[in-house]
Coordinates of C-alpha atoms in Angstrom, one line a residue:
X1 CA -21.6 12.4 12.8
X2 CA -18.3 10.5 12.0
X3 CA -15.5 13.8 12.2
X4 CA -13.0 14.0 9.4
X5 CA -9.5 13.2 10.6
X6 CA -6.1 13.9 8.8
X7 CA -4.0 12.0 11.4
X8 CA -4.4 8.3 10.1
X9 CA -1.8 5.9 11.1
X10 CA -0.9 2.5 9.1
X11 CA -2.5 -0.1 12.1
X12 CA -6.0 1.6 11.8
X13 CA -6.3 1.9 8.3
X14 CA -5.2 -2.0 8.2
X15 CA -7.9 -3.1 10.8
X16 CA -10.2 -1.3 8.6
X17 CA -9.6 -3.0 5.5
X18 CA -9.6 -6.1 7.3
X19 CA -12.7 -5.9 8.9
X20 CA -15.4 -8.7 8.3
X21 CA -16.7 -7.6 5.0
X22 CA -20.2 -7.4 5.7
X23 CA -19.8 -5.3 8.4
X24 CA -17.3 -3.1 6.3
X25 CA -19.6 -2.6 4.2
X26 CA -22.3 -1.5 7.1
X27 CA -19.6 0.8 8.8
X28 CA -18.8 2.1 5.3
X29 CA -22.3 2.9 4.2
X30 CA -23.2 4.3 7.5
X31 CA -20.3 6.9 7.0
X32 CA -21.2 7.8 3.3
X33 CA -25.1 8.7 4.7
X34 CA -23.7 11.1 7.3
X35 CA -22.2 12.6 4.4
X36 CA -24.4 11.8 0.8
X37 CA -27.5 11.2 -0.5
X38 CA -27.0 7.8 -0.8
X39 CA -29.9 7.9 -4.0
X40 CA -27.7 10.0 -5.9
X41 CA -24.6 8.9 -8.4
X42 CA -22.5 11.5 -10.2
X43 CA -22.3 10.3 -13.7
X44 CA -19.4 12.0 -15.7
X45 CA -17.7 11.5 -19.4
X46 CA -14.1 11.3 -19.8
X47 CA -12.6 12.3 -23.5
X48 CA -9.2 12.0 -24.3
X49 CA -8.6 15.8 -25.5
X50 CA -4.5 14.3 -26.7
X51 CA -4.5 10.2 -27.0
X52 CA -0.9 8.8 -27.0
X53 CA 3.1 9.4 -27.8
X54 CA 3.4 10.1 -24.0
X55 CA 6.6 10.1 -23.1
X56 CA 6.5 8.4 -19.3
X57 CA 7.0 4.7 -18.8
X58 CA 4.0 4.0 -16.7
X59 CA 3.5 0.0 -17.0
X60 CA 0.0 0.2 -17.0
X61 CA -0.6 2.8 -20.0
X62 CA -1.4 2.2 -23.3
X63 CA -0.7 5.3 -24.1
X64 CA 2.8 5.3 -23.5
X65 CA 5.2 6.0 -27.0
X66 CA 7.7 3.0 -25.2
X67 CA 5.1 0.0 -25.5
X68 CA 3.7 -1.1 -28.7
X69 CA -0.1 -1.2 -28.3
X70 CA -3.3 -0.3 -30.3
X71 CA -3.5 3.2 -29.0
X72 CA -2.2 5.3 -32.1
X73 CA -1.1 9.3 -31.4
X74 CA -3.8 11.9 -32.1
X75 CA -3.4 15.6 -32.1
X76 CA -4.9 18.0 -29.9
X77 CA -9.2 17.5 -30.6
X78 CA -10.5 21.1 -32.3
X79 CA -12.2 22.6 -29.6
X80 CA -15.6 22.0 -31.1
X81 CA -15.2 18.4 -31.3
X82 CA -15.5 18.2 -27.1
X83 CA -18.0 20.9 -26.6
X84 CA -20.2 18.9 -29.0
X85 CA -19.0 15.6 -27.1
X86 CA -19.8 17.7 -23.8
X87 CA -23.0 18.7 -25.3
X88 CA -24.2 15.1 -25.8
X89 CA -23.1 13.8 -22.5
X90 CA -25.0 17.0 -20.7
X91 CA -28.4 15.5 -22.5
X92 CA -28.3 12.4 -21.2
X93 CA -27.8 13.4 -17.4
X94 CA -24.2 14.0 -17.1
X95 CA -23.0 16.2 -15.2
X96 CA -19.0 16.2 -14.9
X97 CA -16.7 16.4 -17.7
X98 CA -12.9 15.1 -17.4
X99 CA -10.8 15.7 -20.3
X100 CA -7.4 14.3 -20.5
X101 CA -4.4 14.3 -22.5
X102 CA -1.3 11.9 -23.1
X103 CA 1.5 14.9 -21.7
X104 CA 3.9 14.3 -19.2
X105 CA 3.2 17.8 -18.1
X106 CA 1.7 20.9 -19.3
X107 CA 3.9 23.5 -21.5
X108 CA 2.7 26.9 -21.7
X109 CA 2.1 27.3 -25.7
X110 CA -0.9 27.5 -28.0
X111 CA -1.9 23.8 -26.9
X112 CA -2.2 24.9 -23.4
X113 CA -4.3 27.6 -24.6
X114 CA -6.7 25.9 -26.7
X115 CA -7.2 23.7 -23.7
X116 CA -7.7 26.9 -21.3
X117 CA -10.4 28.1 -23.5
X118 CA -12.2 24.4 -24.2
X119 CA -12.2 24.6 -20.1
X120 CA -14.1 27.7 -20.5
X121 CA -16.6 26.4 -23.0
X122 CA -17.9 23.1 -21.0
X123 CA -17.9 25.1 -17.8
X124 CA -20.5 28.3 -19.4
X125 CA -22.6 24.9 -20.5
X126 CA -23.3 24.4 -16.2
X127 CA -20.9 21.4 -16.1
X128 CA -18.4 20.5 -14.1
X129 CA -15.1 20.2 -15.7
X130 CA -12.1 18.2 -14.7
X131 CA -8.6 18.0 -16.3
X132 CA -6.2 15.3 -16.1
X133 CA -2.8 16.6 -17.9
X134 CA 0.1 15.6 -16.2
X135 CA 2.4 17.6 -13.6
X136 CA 1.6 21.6 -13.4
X137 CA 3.3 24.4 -12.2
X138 CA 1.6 26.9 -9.5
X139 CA 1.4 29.8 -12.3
X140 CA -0.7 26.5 -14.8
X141 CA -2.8 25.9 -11.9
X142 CA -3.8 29.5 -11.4
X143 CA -4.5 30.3 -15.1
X144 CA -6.7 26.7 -15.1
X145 CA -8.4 28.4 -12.3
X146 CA -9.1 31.8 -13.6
X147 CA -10.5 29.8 -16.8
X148 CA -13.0 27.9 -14.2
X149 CA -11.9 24.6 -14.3
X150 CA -13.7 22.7 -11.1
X151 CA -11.2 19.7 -10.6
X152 CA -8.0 18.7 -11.5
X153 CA -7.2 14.9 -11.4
X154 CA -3.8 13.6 -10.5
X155 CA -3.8 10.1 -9.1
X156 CA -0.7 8.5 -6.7
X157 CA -1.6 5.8 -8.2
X158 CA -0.5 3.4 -5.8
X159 CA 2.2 3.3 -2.8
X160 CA 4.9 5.6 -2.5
X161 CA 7.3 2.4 -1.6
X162 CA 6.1 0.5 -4.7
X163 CA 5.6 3.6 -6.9
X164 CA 8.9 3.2 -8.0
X165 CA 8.3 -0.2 -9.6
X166 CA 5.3 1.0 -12.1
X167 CA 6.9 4.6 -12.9
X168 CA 10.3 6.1 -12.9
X169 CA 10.2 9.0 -15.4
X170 CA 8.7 10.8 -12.2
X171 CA 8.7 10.5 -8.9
X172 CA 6.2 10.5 -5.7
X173 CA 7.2 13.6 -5.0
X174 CA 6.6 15.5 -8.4
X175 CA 2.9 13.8 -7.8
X176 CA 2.0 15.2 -4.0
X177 CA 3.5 18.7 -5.7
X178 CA 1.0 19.3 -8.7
X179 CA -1.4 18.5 -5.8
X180 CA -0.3 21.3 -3.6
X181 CA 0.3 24.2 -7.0
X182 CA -3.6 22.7 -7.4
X183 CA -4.2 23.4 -3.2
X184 CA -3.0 26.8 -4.0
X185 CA -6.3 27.8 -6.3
X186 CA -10.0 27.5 -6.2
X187 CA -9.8 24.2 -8.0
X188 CA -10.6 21.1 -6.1
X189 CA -8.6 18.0 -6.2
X190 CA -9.0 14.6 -7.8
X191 CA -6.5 11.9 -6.8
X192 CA -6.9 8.6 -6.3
X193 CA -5.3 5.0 -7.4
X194 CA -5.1 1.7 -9.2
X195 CA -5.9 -1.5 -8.0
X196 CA -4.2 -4.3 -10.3
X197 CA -0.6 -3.2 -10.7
X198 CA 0.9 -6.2 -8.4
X199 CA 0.6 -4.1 -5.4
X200 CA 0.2 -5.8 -1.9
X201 CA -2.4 -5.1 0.7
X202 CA 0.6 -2.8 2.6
X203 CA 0.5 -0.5 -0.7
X204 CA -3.0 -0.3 -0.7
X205 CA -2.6 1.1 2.7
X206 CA -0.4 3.2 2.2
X207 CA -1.8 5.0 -0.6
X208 CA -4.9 5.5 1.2
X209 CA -2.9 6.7 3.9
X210 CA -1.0 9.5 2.1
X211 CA -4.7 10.7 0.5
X212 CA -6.1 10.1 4.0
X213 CA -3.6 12.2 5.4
X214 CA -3.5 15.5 3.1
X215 CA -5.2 18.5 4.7
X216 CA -7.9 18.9 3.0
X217 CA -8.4 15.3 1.9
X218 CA -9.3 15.6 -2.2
X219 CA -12.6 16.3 -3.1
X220 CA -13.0 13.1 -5.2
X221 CA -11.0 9.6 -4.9
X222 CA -10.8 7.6 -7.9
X223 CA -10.7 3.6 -7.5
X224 CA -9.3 2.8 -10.8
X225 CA -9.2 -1.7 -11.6
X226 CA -6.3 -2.2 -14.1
X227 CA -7.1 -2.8 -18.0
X228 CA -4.8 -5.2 -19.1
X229 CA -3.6 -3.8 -22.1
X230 CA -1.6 -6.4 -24.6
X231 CA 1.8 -4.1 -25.6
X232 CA 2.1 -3.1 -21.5
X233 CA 4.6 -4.6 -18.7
X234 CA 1.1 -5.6 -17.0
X235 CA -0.7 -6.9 -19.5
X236 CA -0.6 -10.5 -18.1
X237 CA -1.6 -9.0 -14.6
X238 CA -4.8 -11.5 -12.8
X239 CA -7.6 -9.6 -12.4
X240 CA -8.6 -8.0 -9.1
X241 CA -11.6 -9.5 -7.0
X242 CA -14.1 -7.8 -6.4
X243 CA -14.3 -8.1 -3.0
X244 CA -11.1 -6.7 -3.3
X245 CA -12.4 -3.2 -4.7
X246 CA -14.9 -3.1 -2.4
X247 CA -12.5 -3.6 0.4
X248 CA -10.7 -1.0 -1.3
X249 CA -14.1 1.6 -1.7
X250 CA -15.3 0.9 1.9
X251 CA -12.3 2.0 3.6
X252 CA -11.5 5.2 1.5
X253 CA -15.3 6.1 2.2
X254 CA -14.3 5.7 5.8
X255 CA -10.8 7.2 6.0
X256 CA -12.4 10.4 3.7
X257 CA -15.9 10.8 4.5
X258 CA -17.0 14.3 2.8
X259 CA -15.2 12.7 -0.8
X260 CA -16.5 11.8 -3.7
X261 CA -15.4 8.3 -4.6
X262 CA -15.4 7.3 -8.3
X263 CA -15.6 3.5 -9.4
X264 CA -13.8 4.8 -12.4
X265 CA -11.8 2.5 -15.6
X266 CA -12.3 -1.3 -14.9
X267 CA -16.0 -1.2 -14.4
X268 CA -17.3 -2.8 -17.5
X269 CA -15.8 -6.0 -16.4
X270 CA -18.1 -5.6 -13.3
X271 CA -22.1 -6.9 -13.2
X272 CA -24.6 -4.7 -11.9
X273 CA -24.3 -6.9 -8.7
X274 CA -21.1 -6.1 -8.3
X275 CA -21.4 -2.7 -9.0
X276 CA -24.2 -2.5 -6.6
X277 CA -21.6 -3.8 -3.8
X278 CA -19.7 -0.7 -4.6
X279 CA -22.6 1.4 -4.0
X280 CA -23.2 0.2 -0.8
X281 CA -19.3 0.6 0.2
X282 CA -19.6 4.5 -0.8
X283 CA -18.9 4.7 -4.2
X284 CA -20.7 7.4 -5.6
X285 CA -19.8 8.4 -8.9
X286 CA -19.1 6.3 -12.3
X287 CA -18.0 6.8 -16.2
X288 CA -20.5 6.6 -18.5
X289 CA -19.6 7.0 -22.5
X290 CA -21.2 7.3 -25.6
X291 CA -18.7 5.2 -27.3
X292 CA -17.9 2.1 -24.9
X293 CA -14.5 3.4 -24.1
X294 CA -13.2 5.5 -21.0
X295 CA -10.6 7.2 -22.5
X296 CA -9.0 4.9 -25.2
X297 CA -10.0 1.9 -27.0
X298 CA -8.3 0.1 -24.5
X299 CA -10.6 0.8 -21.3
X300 CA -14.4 -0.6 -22.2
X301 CA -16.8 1.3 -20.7
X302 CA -20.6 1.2 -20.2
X303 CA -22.6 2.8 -22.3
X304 CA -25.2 5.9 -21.4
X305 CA -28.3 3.4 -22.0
X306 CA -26.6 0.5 -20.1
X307 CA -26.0 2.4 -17.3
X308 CA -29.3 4.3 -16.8
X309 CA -30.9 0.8 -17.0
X310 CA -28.9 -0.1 -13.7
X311 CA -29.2 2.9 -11.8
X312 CA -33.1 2.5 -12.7
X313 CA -33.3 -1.1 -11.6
X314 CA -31.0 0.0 -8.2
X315 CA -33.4 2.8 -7.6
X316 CA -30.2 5.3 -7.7
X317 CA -30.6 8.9 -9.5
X318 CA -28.2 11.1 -11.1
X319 CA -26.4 13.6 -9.7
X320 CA -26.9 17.3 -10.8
X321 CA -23.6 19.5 -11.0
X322 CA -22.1 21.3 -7.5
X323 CA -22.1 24.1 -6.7
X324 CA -18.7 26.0 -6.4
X325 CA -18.0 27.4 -3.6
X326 CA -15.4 29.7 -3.1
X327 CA -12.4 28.6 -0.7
X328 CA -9.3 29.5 0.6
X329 CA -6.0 28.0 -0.5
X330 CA -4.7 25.3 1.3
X331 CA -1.8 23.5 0.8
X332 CA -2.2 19.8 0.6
X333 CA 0.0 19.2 3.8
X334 CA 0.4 16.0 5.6
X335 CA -0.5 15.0 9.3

């Protein structure tokens, strides 16, 4: 069996990405066997629990209160509202729930409470349950914890060297730190990337080289393809090809063996072809929706229906929820 490493350096993860792209694929697949059931895809529902007036200027978000898009502010969603979302999701197979909201980080008042006890909720229904709510202290991360919350999802998004470009009301470092408050709990980690943003194959490196390189690598990898949203700095970004993304899906399923790796936003502009491709690279978990969105009317996504038909046709089942299992705290170091 392939060993997990945290010691990647820059030149291998390079000749990796640039290997022939059928055998990539091979090496990658061969890797995600040791490791999966390759027959089985996690299918989860993301709701937006808070859509829009965040304050950060990330160029890809149409969330953002500094870029005119069709993304309006919402308040906080009653806490009924998702468990009945959750509810409906849990019927049709899924079997992880992310809920995010449009905060720059999280503020201990009621809001944070209401959230703590919809995290409660989903997770007594057997789901897994995955928040995505911006930068978190060590004292948020314990009380999401204590409320059960499997995953927390906080994505680098990109390089730390071109980071800069797409963001600047945070920095790298305020990113790798919610990771380690999360390291310091029984929640697992989420983190992963966008491909799209006008990055360069040395940023796509690098990014999987910092992920690569945290001790323990997270427990799921999101490959996120920009939605080019009219309103954004990117909106007039080219799309990315797909043989791109599954460059991009074959090495993380190489560098981080024992991770889930989500084809996450971006995927409706993919055929089942294509999408097939990713499963063979080591993708093996997706969005589904009941509403063709991911999280905002922004981000198409495949519907319930649409997507059992192709995991039908691909002869690919759907994953039931992990198990937890209690760990120690380890903080998400790098080397």
């Amino acid at each position: 069996m392939v060993g997990i490493r945290y010691d990647w350096q820059e030149l291998e993860i390079r000749a990796i990405y640039n290997t022939p792209l059928l055998e990539l694929i091979y090496q990658a697949a061969s890797v995600h066997r040791q490791y999966h059931d390759p027959t089985k895809i996690q299918v989860c529902k993301l709701i937006s629990i808070k859509t829009g007036g965040c304050p950060e200027d990330c160029s890809y978000c149409a969330q953002s209160s500094r870029y005119k898009t069709e993304v309006k502010p919402e308040a906080l969603l009653e806490k009924e509202t998702v468990v009945n979302i959750a509810q409906k999701a849990k019927e049709t197979g899924v079997s992880r729930i992310c809920m995010g909201a449009a905060w720059r980080e999280v503020r201990d008042n009621s809001q944070f409470e209401e959230v703590l006890e919809m995290v409660k909720d989903v997770t007594a229904m057997g789901l897994e349950v995955c928040c995505t709510l911006g930068m978190l202290t060590a004292n948020q991360a314990r009380k999401l914890s204590e409320a059960g919350l499997y995953a927390y999802n906080h994505n680098l998004d990109t390089s730390q060297e071109y980071y800069s470009t797409i963001i600047t009301t945070r920095t790298y470092s305020d990113r790798l730190n919610t990771i380690e408050n999360v390291r310091q709990t029984n929640v697992t980690v989420c983190s992963g990337g966008i491909l799209g943003l006008g990055e360069t194959v040395d940023d796509r490196v690098g990014m999987l080289q910092t992920l690569a390189n945290l001790h323990p690598h997270p427990e799921s990898v999101p490959i996120n393809i920009l939605s080019q949203v009219p309103g954004t700095p990117l909106e007039n970004q080219p799309d990315v090809p797909i043989w791109d993304i599954v460059r991009m899906i074959a090495t993380a399923r190489i560098l981080m063996p024992a991770s889930d790796v989500r084809l996450s936003a971006g995927r409706a502009r993919l055929s089942q072809v294509e999408q097939a491709f990713c499963f063979m690279a080591g993708a093996n978990s997706i969005f589904s929706s009941d509403d063709n969105k991911m999280l905002t009317v922004t981000t198409p996504c495949p519907d319930y229906d649409s997507d059992k038909e192709m995991l039908n046709l691909l002869g690919l089942g759907m994953r039931s929820p992990s198990q937890r299992q209690e760990k120690v705290a380890t903080p998400a170091v790098v080397g």
